[in-house]
Amino acid sequence: MSFDQLGLSKPLLRAISEKGYTEPTPIQLKAIPEVLKGRDVLASAQTGTGKTAGFVLPMLHLLTQEPPQRKRNIRALILTPTRELAAQILENAVEYGKHLDVRSMVIFGGVNQNPQVRALRNGVDILIATPGRLLDLHQQGELSLRNVEFFVLDEADRMLDMGFARDINRIMDLVPKQRQNLLFSATFSKEIKRLANGILNNPVAVEATPENTTAEKVDQRVYRVDKGLKTAVTIKLIKEENWSQALIFTRTKHGANKLCEKLEKAGIRSAAIHGNKSQNHRTKTLEGFKAGKIQILVATDIAARGLDIPLLPNVMNFELPNVPEDYVHRIGRTGRAGASGEAVSLVDIDEVPYLRSIEKLLGESMPGEVIVGFEPTNTPTKNIDKKKKNFRRPGADSNDRRKPKPRSNKSTRRY
Ligand code: AMP
């Protein structure tokens, strides 16, 4: 099936072909015709499935059926959890709409609001926004949502995780009752279903991957290793397996910085991206990564959310997430749009319960392997700490743990 058969207008088909897409992805095949019919859609799709084009293309088609009015009003509102995701959706909307007379813009917090206010005053058809800044500017009377015909809630599960439920409800009170709605989510908890019931009107459900399962294209590996040896294992894997580019997840911002420093010391070009870094820094880092100047991007879940990095070959969980759904999000960063990818997780004894929850969510077992020379002692960190406190030898370095010395041996055995 080609794009021509989906019913999209000629200027859109031209932009699609200029972008180099030859055929629609499964989510596009399912969602585009339904959106064009005017239906509300509940879509289960992870990043990397082509979901953005799945809603941006038919939205552009519908909005450009009539010539634009002299004073442009916000007719489409796309709500996203993070600034990065918002910026990427804008990038897509501009590219797909390049042969159409349609104005899109993005607003998010953390940057000066004045340029955003000026652009809003010039009139805009499509507004992509994070909830906080949207509500701020609305309260200041700088924008009206009374003309919204088309509403998209992207990454709804992450919105709820980030505590945006109340903001979403406030925004729903500002848009007209009569409108077309789309809701995208990678996972479907009870809360998401409840939120969807409140927003969508008789929706069609479409899914790109079965609920809560990992993309088949992703080859998943789990290594059991002690916490203290994770950095050494990471460096070993990057170097010995010649990872060209990888995204590495840590649980904390501090952990991201620390790992990044150690990788740099080992001669691996790395950068950390997390909520404490400025928006400019994050944008620059992402550009550097996309341009191939940075080999390893170390990120926390929230910062990495929605990053559009096509064809990322490796993803690593330096630490497992404690929310199992985050594992699905994380490994959705590899094996995107037709390419195959690999996800490696380093799991210490304290994280075994997280591993079990992930296995339960995915309905598959993930046997751990051991790297020779890095065999885990399986001593819980808490116990190590206790031992250190109680049995410290006089004059011993507080970091002096009895660790096996890593040997450089590539072979692994089943755990
Ligand atoms: P998304 O899931 O929207 O983040 O898209 C993931 C990546 O797939 C982006 O880099 C898109 O440019 C790309 N993409 C989207 N649709 C297609 C398509 N039909 N063919 C090839 N690549 C696509």
CSV table of C-alpha atoms and ligand atoms in Angstrom, one decimal:
chain,number,residue,atom,x,y,z
A,1,MET,CA,0.0,0.0,0.0
A,2,SER,CA,1.4,3.4,-0.9
A,3,PHE,CA,0.7,6.9,0.5
A,4,ASP,CA,-1.2,7.7,-2.7
A,5,GLN,CA,-4.1,5.4,-1.7
A,6,LEU,CA,-4.7,7.0,1.7
A,7,GLY,CA,-6.6,10.0,0.4
A,8,LEU,CA,-4.0,12.7,1.3
A,9,SER,CA,-3.8,15.9,-0.8
A,10,LYS,CA,-1.2,16.4,-3.6
A,11,PRO,CA,1.0,19.0,-1.7
A,12,LEU,CA,1.2,16.5,1.2
A,13,LEU,CA,2.1,13.6,-1.0
A,14,ARG,CA,4.9,15.8,-2.6
A,15,ALA,CA,6.3,16.6,0.9
A,16,ILE,CA,6.2,13.0,1.9
A,17,SER,CA,8.1,11.9,-1.2
A,18,GLU,CA,10.6,14.7,-0.7
A,19,LYS,CA,11.1,13.5,2.8
A,20,GLY,CA,12.0,10.1,1.3
A,21,TYR,CA,9.2,8.0,2.7
A,22,THR,CA,8.2,5.3,0.3
A,23,GLU,CA,5.4,3.6,2.2
A,24,PRO,CA,3.3,4.3,5.2
A,25,THR,CA,4.2,2.6,8.5
A,26,PRO,CA,1.5,0.3,10.1
A,27,ILE,CA,0.2,3.0,12.4
A,28,GLN,CA,0.0,5.5,9.5
A,29,LEU,CA,-1.9,3.0,7.4
A,30,LYS,CA,-4.5,2.5,10.2
A,31,ALA,CA,-4.8,6.0,11.6
A,32,ILE,CA,-4.7,8.2,8.6
A,33,PRO,CA,-7.9,7.0,6.9
A,34,GLU,CA,-9.8,7.2,10.2
A,35,VAL,CA,-8.7,10.7,10.9
A,36,LEU,CA,-9.6,11.8,7.4
A,37,LYS,CA,-13.1,10.4,8.0
A,38,GLY,CA,-13.3,12.7,11.0
A,39,ARG,CA,-13.3,10.0,13.6
A,40,ASP,CA,-11.8,10.3,17.0
A,41,VAL,CA,-8.8,7.9,17.4
A,42,LEU,CA,-7.3,6.1,20.3
A,43,ALA,CA,-3.9,5.0,19.2
A,44,SER,CA,-1.5,2.7,20.9
A,45,ALA,CA,1.9,3.6,19.4
A,46,GLN,CA,5.4,4.1,20.7
A,47,THR,CA,7.8,6.7,19.4
A,48,GLY,CA,9.7,5.3,16.4
A,49,THR,CA,6.6,3.8,14.8
A,50,GLY,CA,6.0,6.9,12.6
A,51,LYS,CA,3.1,8.0,14.8
A,52,THR,CA,3.8,11.8,14.4
A,53,ALA,CA,3.2,11.6,10.7
A,54,GLY,CA,0.2,9.4,11.5
A,55,PHE,CA,-1.6,12.4,13.0
A,56,VAL,CA,0.1,15.4,11.5
A,57,LEU,CA,-0.5,14.4,7.8
A,58,PRO,CA,-4.3,14.0,8.0
A,59,MET,CA,-4.6,17.0,10.3
A,60,LEU,CA,-2.8,19.2,7.7
A,61,HIS,CA,-5.1,17.7,5.0
A,62,LEU,CA,-8.3,18.5,7.0
A,63,LEU,CA,-7.1,22.0,8.0
A,64,THR,CA,-6.3,23.0,4.4
A,65,GLN,CA,-9.6,22.0,2.9
A,66,GLU,CA,-10.7,25.7,2.9
A,67,PRO,CA,-8.5,28.7,2.2
A,68,PRO,CA,-7.1,30.3,5.4
A,69,GLN,CA,-9.1,33.2,7.0
A,70,ARG,CA,-7.5,36.6,7.1
A,71,LYS,CA,-7.2,36.5,10.9
A,72,ARG,CA,-5.7,33.1,11.7
A,73,ASN,CA,-7.1,31.3,14.8
A,74,ILE,CA,-5.7,28.3,16.5
A,75,ARG,CA,-7.6,25.5,14.9
A,76,ALA,CA,-5.5,22.6,16.0
A,77,LEU,CA,-3.9,22.0,19.4
A,78,ILE,CA,-1.3,19.4,20.0
A,79,LEU,CA,-0.4,18.8,23.6
A,80,THR,CA,2.8,17.0,24.5
A,81,PRO,CA,4.6,16.3,27.8
A,82,THR,CA,8.0,17.7,26.9
A,83,ARG,CA,9.6,20.6,25.1
A,84,GLU,CA,11.8,18.3,23.0
A,85,LEU,CA,8.8,16.4,21.7
A,86,ALA,CA,6.9,19.6,21.1
A,87,ALA,CA,9.8,20.9,19.0
A,88,GLN,CA,10.1,17.7,17.0
A,89,ILE,CA,6.4,17.7,16.2
A,90,LEU,CA,6.8,21.3,15.0
A,91,GLU,CA,9.7,20.3,12.8
A,92,ASN,CA,7.5,17.5,11.3
A,93,ALA,CA,4.5,19.8,10.8
A,94,VAL,CA,6.7,22.4,9.0
A,95,GLU,CA,8.3,19.8,6.8
A,96,TYR,CA,5.0,18.0,5.8
A,97,GLY,CA,3.2,21.3,5.4
A,98,LYS,CA,5.9,23.0,3.3
A,99,HIS,CA,3.7,23.1,0.2
A,100,LEU,CA,0.6,24.3,2.1
A,101,ASP,CA,-0.5,27.7,3.4
A,102,VAL,CA,-0.6,26.7,7.1
A,103,ARG,CA,1.1,28.3,10.0
A,104,SER,CA,2.4,26.2,12.9
A,105,MET,CA,4.2,27.2,16.1
A,106,VAL,CA,5.4,25.7,19.3
A,107,ILE,CA,5.2,27.1,22.9
A,108,PHE,CA,6.9,25.6,25.9
A,109,GLY,CA,8.3,26.8,29.2
A,110,GLY,CA,11.9,27.3,30.3
A,111,VAL,CA,12.5,30.0,27.6
A,112,ASN,CA,11.5,33.7,27.3
A,113,GLN,CA,7.8,34.0,26.5
A,114,ASN,CA,8.1,37.2,24.5
A,115,PRO,CA,9.0,35.7,21.1
A,116,GLN,CA,6.2,33.2,21.6
A,117,VAL,CA,3.7,35.9,22.4
A,118,ARG,CA,4.8,37.9,19.3
A,119,ALA,CA,4.3,34.9,17.0
A,120,LEU,CA,0.9,34.1,18.5
A,121,ARG,CA,-0.2,37.7,17.8
A,122,ASN,CA,0.7,37.2,14.1
A,123,GLY,CA,-1.9,34.4,14.0
A,124,VAL,CA,-1.3,30.6,13.9
A,125,ASP,CA,-3.3,27.6,12.7
A,126,ILE,CA,-1.6,24.8,14.5
A,127,LEU,CA,-0.3,25.2,18.1
A,128,ILE,CA,2.0,22.6,19.6
A,129,ALA,CA,2.4,23.1,23.4
A,130,THR,CA,3.4,21.8,26.7
A,131,PRO,CA,0.6,22.3,29.3
A,132,GLY,CA,2.2,24.8,31.7
A,133,ARG,CA,3.2,27.5,29.2
A,134,LEU,CA,-0.1,27.0,27.3
A,135,LEU,CA,-2.1,27.7,30.5
A,136,ASP,CA,0.2,30.6,31.5
A,137,LEU,CA,-0.3,32.4,28.1
A,138,HIS,CA,-4.0,31.6,28.2
A,139,GLN,CA,-4.3,33.2,31.6
A,140,GLN,CA,-2.4,36.3,30.3
A,141,GLY,CA,-5.0,36.5,27.5
A,142,GLU,CA,-2.4,35.9,24.8
A,143,LEU,CA,-4.2,33.1,23.2
A,144,SER,CA,-7.7,31.7,22.7
A,145,LEU,CA,-8.6,28.0,22.3
A,146,ARG,CA,-12.2,28.8,21.4
A,147,ASN,CA,-11.7,27.9,17.7
A,148,VAL,CA,-9.9,24.6,18.2
A,149,GLU,CA,-11.4,21.9,15.9
A,150,PHE,CA,-8.7,19.4,16.2
A,151,PHE,CA,-7.1,18.2,19.5
A,152,VAL,CA,-4.2,15.8,19.9
A,153,LEU,CA,-2.9,14.4,23.2
A,154,ASP,CA,0.5,12.9,22.5
A,155,GLU,CA,2.2,10.5,24.8
A,156,ALA,CA,-0.7,10.6,27.2
A,157,ASP,CA,0.8,8.0,29.5
A,158,ARG,CA,3.8,10.2,30.1
A,159,MET,CA,1.6,13.2,30.6
A,160,LEU,CA,0.0,11.4,33.5
A,161,ASP,CA,3.3,10.2,34.9
A,162,MET,CA,4.5,13.8,34.9
A,163,GLY,CA,1.5,14.9,36.8
A,164,PHE,CA,-0.3,16.8,34.1
A,165,ALA,CA,-3.7,15.3,34.7
A,166,ARG,CA,-5.1,18.4,36.3
A,167,ASP,CA,-3.7,20.7,33.6
A,168,ILE,CA,-5.2,18.5,30.9
A,169,ASN,CA,-8.6,18.8,32.5
A,170,ARG,CA,-8.3,22.6,32.7
A,171,ILE,CA,-7.3,22.7,29.0
A,172,MET,CA,-10.3,20.6,28.1
A,173,ASP,CA,-12.5,23.2,29.6
A,174,LEU,CA,-11.0,25.8,27.3
A,175,VAL,CA,-11.6,24.1,24.0
A,176,PRO,CA,-15.0,23.8,22.3
A,177,LYS,CA,-17.1,20.6,23.0
A,178,GLN,CA,-17.5,20.0,19.3
A,179,ARG,CA,-14.0,18.9,18.0
A,180,GLN,CA,-12.1,15.9,16.7
A,181,ASN,CA,-9.7,14.2,19.1
A,182,LEU,CA,-6.8,11.9,18.9
A,183,LEU,CA,-5.0,10.3,21.8
A,184,PHE,CA,-1.7,8.6,21.6
A,185,SER,CA,-0.1,6.4,24.3
A,186,ALA,CA,2.5,3.7,24.4
A,187,THR,CA,0.8,1.9,27.3
A,188,PHE,CA,-2.8,1.7,28.5
A,189,SER,CA,-3.3,1.7,32.2
A,190,LYS,CA,-6.7,2.2,33.9
A,191,GLU,CA,-5.9,5.9,34.3
A,192,ILE,CA,-5.2,6.3,30.6
A,193,LYS,CA,-8.4,4.6,29.7
A,194,ARG,CA,-10.3,6.8,32.1
A,195,LEU,CA,-8.7,9.9,30.6
A,196,ALA,CA,-9.5,8.7,27.1
A,197,ASN,CA,-13.1,8.2,28.0
A,198,GLY,CA,-13.3,11.8,29.2
A,199,ILE,CA,-11.8,13.2,26.0
A,200,LEU,CA,-12.7,11.0,23.1
A,201,ASN,CA,-16.1,10.6,21.5
A,202,ASN,CA,-16.8,7.1,20.1
A,203,PRO,CA,-13.2,6.5,19.1
A,204,VAL,CA,-11.7,3.9,16.8
A,205,ALA,CA,-8.8,2.1,18.4
A,206,VAL,CA,-5.7,1.6,16.3
A,207,GLU,CA,-2.5,0.0,17.4
A,208,ALA,CA,1.0,-0.1,15.9
A,209,THR,CA,2.4,-2.7,18.3
A,210,PRO,CA,0.3,-5.0,20.5
A,211,GLU,CA,-0.5,-3.5,23.9
A,212,ASN,CA,2.5,-3.4,26.3
A,213,THR,CA,4.8,-5.4,24.2
A,214,THR,CA,8.3,-4.6,23.1
A,215,ALA,CA,8.9,-3.9,19.4
A,216,GLU,CA,9.9,-7.2,17.8
A,217,LYS,CA,12.7,-5.6,16.0
A,218,VAL,CA,14.6,-4.9,19.2
A,219,ASP,CA,17.1,-7.5,20.3
A,220,GLN,CA,17.2,-7.4,24.1
A,221,ARG,CA,20.1,-8.5,26.2
A,222,VAL,CA,20.4,-8.5,30.0
A,223,TYR,CA,23.7,-8.6,31.8
A,224,ARG,CA,23.9,-9.4,35.5
A,225,VAL,CA,26.6,-7.3,37.0
A,226,ASP,CA,27.4,-5.6,40.3
A,227,LYS,CA,26.6,-1.9,40.6
A,228,GLY,CA,30.3,-0.9,41.1
A,229,LEU,CA,31.3,-2.6,37.8
A,230,LYS,CA,28.6,-1.1,35.6
A,231,THR,CA,30.8,1.7,34.2
A,232,ALA,CA,33.6,-0.6,33.3
A,233,VAL,CA,31.2,-3.0,31.6
A,234,THR,CA,29.6,0.0,29.7
A,235,ILE,CA,33.0,1.1,28.4
A,236,LYS,CA,33.9,-2.4,27.5
A,237,LEU,CA,30.7,-3.0,25.5
A,238,ILE,CA,31.0,0.4,23.7
A,239,LYS,CA,34.6,-0.2,22.7
A,240,GLU,CA,34.6,-3.9,22.0
A,241,GLU,CA,31.3,-4.0,20.1
A,242,ASN,CA,32.1,-0.8,18.3
A,243,TRP,CA,28.9,1.0,19.1
A,244,SER,CA,28.6,3.8,16.7
A,245,GLN,CA,26.0,5.7,18.7
A,246,ALA,CA,24.0,4.9,21.7
A,247,LEU,CA,21.5,6.3,24.1
A,248,ILE,CA,22.2,5.3,27.7
A,249,PHE,CA,19.6,5.7,30.4
A,250,THR,CA,20.3,6.3,34.1
A,251,ARG,CA,17.8,6.7,36.8
A,252,THR,CA,19.1,10.0,38.2
A,253,LYS,CA,20.4,13.3,36.8
A,254,HIS,CA,23.5,12.9,39.1
A,255,GLY,CA,24.0,9.4,37.7
A,256,ALA,CA,23.8,10.7,34.2
A,257,ASN,CA,26.5,13.4,34.8
A,258,LYS,CA,28.8,10.9,36.6
A,259,LEU,CA,28.6,8.3,33.9
A,260,CYS,CA,29.1,10.9,31.2
A,261,GLU,CA,32.3,12.1,32.9
A,262,LYS,CA,33.7,8.6,33.2
A,263,LEU,CA,33.0,7.9,29.6
A,264,GLU,CA,34.7,11.1,28.5
A,265,LYS,CA,37.7,10.1,30.6
A,266,ALA,CA,37.8,6.8,28.8
A,267,GLY,CA,38.0,8.7,25.5
A,268,ILE,CA,34.4,8.3,24.5
A,269,ARG,CA,32.7,11.4,23.2
A,270,SER,CA,29.6,11.7,25.5
A,271,ALA,CA,27.1,14.2,26.7
A,272,ALA,CA,24.4,14.2,29.4
A,273,ILE,CA,20.9,15.4,28.9
A,274,HIS,CA,18.5,15.9,31.7
A,275,GLY,CA,16.0,18.3,33.3
A,276,ASN,CA,18.7,20.4,35.1
A,277,LYS,CA,20.3,21.4,31.8
A,278,SER,CA,19.0,24.5,30.0
A,279,GLN,CA,16.7,24.2,27.0
A,280,ASN,CA,19.5,25.6,24.8
A,281,HIS,CA,22.0,23.1,26.1
A,282,ARG,CA,19.6,20.3,25.5
A,283,THR,CA,18.9,21.5,21.9
A,284,LYS,CA,22.6,21.9,21.2
A,285,THR,CA,23.4,18.5,22.6
A,286,LEU,CA,20.7,16.8,20.6
A,287,GLU,CA,21.9,18.5,17.4
A,288,GLY,CA,25.5,17.3,18.2
A,289,PHE,CA,24.2,13.8,18.7
A,290,LYS,CA,22.2,13.9,15.5
A,291,ALA,CA,25.2,15.2,13.6
A,292,GLY,CA,27.3,12.3,14.9
A,293,LYS,CA,29.6,14.6,16.9
A,294,ILE,CA,28.6,12.9,20.1
A,295,GLN,CA,28.9,9.1,20.3
A,296,ILE,CA,27.0,8.5,23.6
A,297,LEU,CA,24.1,10.4,24.9
A,298,VAL,CA,23.4,9.7,28.6
A,299,ALA,CA,19.9,10.6,29.6
A,300,THR,CA,17.2,10.3,32.3
A,301,ASP,CA,13.7,9.1,31.2
A,302,ILE,CA,12.1,12.5,31.3
A,303,ALA,CA,14.8,14.2,29.2
A,304,ALA,CA,14.9,11.5,26.6
A,305,ARG,CA,11.1,11.4,26.2
A,306,GLY,CA,10.2,12.1,22.6
A,307,LEU,CA,13.7,12.5,21.2
A,308,ASP,CA,13.5,11.9,17.5
A,309,ILE,CA,16.7,10.1,16.7
A,310,PRO,CA,16.2,8.0,13.6
A,311,LEU,CA,18.0,4.7,13.2
A,312,LEU,CA,19.6,4.6,16.7
A,313,PRO,CA,21.5,1.3,16.8
A,314,ASN,CA,22.0,0.8,20.5
A,315,VAL,CA,20.1,1.7,23.7
A,316,MET,CA,21.4,0.8,27.1
A,317,ASN,CA,19.7,0.7,30.5
A,318,PHE,CA,22.6,1.5,32.8
A,319,GLU,CA,20.0,1.1,35.5
A,320,LEU,CA,16.6,-0.4,35.0
A,321,PRO,CA,13.6,1.9,35.4
A,322,ASN,CA,11.5,1.2,38.4
A,323,VAL,CA,8.3,1.8,36.4
A,324,PRO,CA,8.2,-1.1,34.0
A,325,GLU,CA,6.3,0.9,31.3
A,326,ASP,CA,9.4,3.1,31.1
A,327,TYR,CA,11.4,0.1,29.8
A,328,VAL,CA,9.0,-0.1,26.8
A,329,HIS,CA,9.5,3.6,26.2
A,330,ARG,CA,13.3,3.4,26.5
A,331,ILE,CA,13.8,0.6,24.1
A,332,GLY,CA,11.4,2.2,21.7
A,333,ARG,CA,14.3,4.5,20.9
A,334,THR,CA,16.0,1.7,18.9
A,335,GLY,CA,14.7,-0.3,16.0
A,336,ARG,CA,12.8,2.6,14.7
A,337,ALA,CA,10.8,2.8,11.4
A,338,GLY,CA,12.1,-0.4,9.8
A,339,ALA,CA,15.6,-0.5,11.3
A,340,SER,CA,16.7,-3.2,13.7
A,341,GLY,CA,18.1,-2.2,17.1
A,342,GLU,CA,19.6,-3.6,20.2
A,343,ALA,CA,18.8,-2.9,23.8
A,344,VAL,CA,21.2,-3.9,26.6
A,345,SER,CA,20.3,-3.7,30.3
A,346,LEU,CA,22.8,-3.9,33.1
A,347,VAL,CA,21.1,-5.4,36.2
A,348,ASP,CA,22.5,-5.6,39.7
A,349,ILE,CA,21.0,-7.7,42.5
A,350,ASP,CA,19.0,-4.8,43.8
A,351,GLU,CA,17.3,-4.4,40.4
A,352,VAL,CA,16.1,-8.0,40.1
A,353,PRO,CA,12.6,-7.1,41.3
A,354,TYR,CA,12.4,-4.4,38.5
A,355,LEU,CA,13.5,-7.0,36.0
A,356,ARG,CA,10.7,-9.3,37.1
A,357,SER,CA,8.1,-6.5,36.8
A,358,ILE,CA,9.3,-5.8,33.3
A,359,GLU,CA,9.2,-9.5,32.4
A,360,LYS,CA,5.6,-9.7,33.7
A,361,LEU,CA,4.6,-6.6,31.7
A,362,LEU,CA,6.1,-8.0,28.5
A,363,GLY,CA,5.0,-11.5,29.1
A,364,GLU,CA,8.4,-12.8,28.3
A,365,SER,CA,11.4,-13.9,30.3
A,366,MET,CA,14.7,-12.1,29.9
A,367,PRO,CA,17.4,-14.5,31.0
A,368,GLY,CA,20.5,-12.7,32.4
A,369,GLU,CA,23.9,-13.3,31.0
A,370,VAL,CA,27.2,-12.8,32.8
A,371,ILE,CA,30.4,-11.3,31.2
A,372,VAL,CA,33.4,-13.3,32.1
A,373,GLY,CA,35.6,-11.2,34.4
A,374,PHE,CA,32.6,-9.2,35.6
A,375,GLU,CA,30.7,-12.0,37.5
A,376,PRO,CA,28.3,-10.5,40.0
A,377,THR,CA,28.9,-11.2,43.7
A,378,ASN,CA,25.1,-10.8,44.0
A,379,THR,CA,25.7,-8.9,47.3
A,380,PRO,CA,22.9,-6.3,47.8
A,381,THR,CA,24.3,-2.8,47.9
A,382,LYS,CA,22.7,-2.1,51.2
A,383,ASN,CA,24.6,-5.0,52.8
A,384,ILE,CA,27.8,-3.9,51.3
A,385,ASP,CA,27.3,-0.4,52.8
A,386,LYS,CA,26.5,-1.9,56.2
A,387,LYS,CA,29.5,-4.1,56.1
A,388,LYS,CA,31.7,-1.2,55.1
A,389,LYS,CA,30.4,0.8,58.1
A,390,ASN,CA,30.8,-2.0,60.6
A,391,PHE,CA,34.0,-3.7,59.5
A,392,ARG,CA,36.1,-1.0,58.1
A,393,ARG,CA,39.8,-1.6,58.5
A,394,PRO,CA,41.6,1.4,60.0
A,395,GLY,CA,43.0,3.6,57.3
A,396,ALA,CA,41.0,1.7,54.5
A,397,ASP,CA,39.7,3.8,51.7
A,398,SER,CA,36.0,4.1,51.9
A,399,ASN,CA,35.8,3.1,48.2
A,400,ASP,CA,37.9,0.1,48.8
A,401,ARG,CA,35.5,-2.6,47.9
A,402,ARG,CA,36.7,-6.1,47.1
A,403,LYS,CA,35.8,-6.2,43.5
A,404,PRO,CA,37.0,-8.7,41.0
A,405,LYS,CA,39.5,-7.2,38.6
A,406,PRO,CA,37.9,-6.9,35.2
A,407,ARG,CA,39.7,-9.1,32.6
A,408,SER,CA,39.3,-8.3,29.0
A,409,ASN,CA,37.6,-11.4,27.8
A,410,LYS,CA,34.7,-10.9,25.5
A,411,SER,CA,33.0,-14.3,26.0
A,412,THR,CA,29.8,-14.5,28.0
A,413,ARG,CA,27.9,-17.4,29.4
A,414,ARG,CA,24.2,-17.9,30.3
A,415,TYR,CA,23.5,-17.0,33.8
B,1,AMP,P1,7.9,9.0,15.2
B,1,AMP,O1,7.4,7.6,15.7
B,1,AMP,O2,6.8,9.8,14.7
B,1,AMP,O3,8.8,9.6,16.2
B,1,AMP,O4,8.8,8.7,13.9
B,1,AMP,C1,10.0,8.0,13.9
B,1,AMP,C2,10.9,8.3,12.7
B,1,AMP,O5,10.3,7.6,11.6
B,1,AMP,C3,11.0,9.7,12.3
B,1,AMP,O6,12.4,10.0,12.1
B,1,AMP,C4,10.2,9.9,11.0
B,1,AMP,O7,10.8,10.9,10.2
B,1,AMP,C5,10.3,8.5,10.4
B,1,AMP,N1,9.2,8.1,9.6
B,1,AMP,C6,7.9,8.4,9.8
B,1,AMP,N2,7.1,7.9,8.9
B,1,AMP,C7,7.9,7.2,8.0
B,1,AMP,C8,7.7,6.4,6.8
B,1,AMP,N3,6.5,6.2,6.3
B,1,AMP,N4,8.8,5.9,6.2
B,1,AMP,C9,10.0,6.1,6.7
B,1,AMP,N5,10.3,6.8,7.8
B,1,AMP,C10,9.2,7.3,8.5
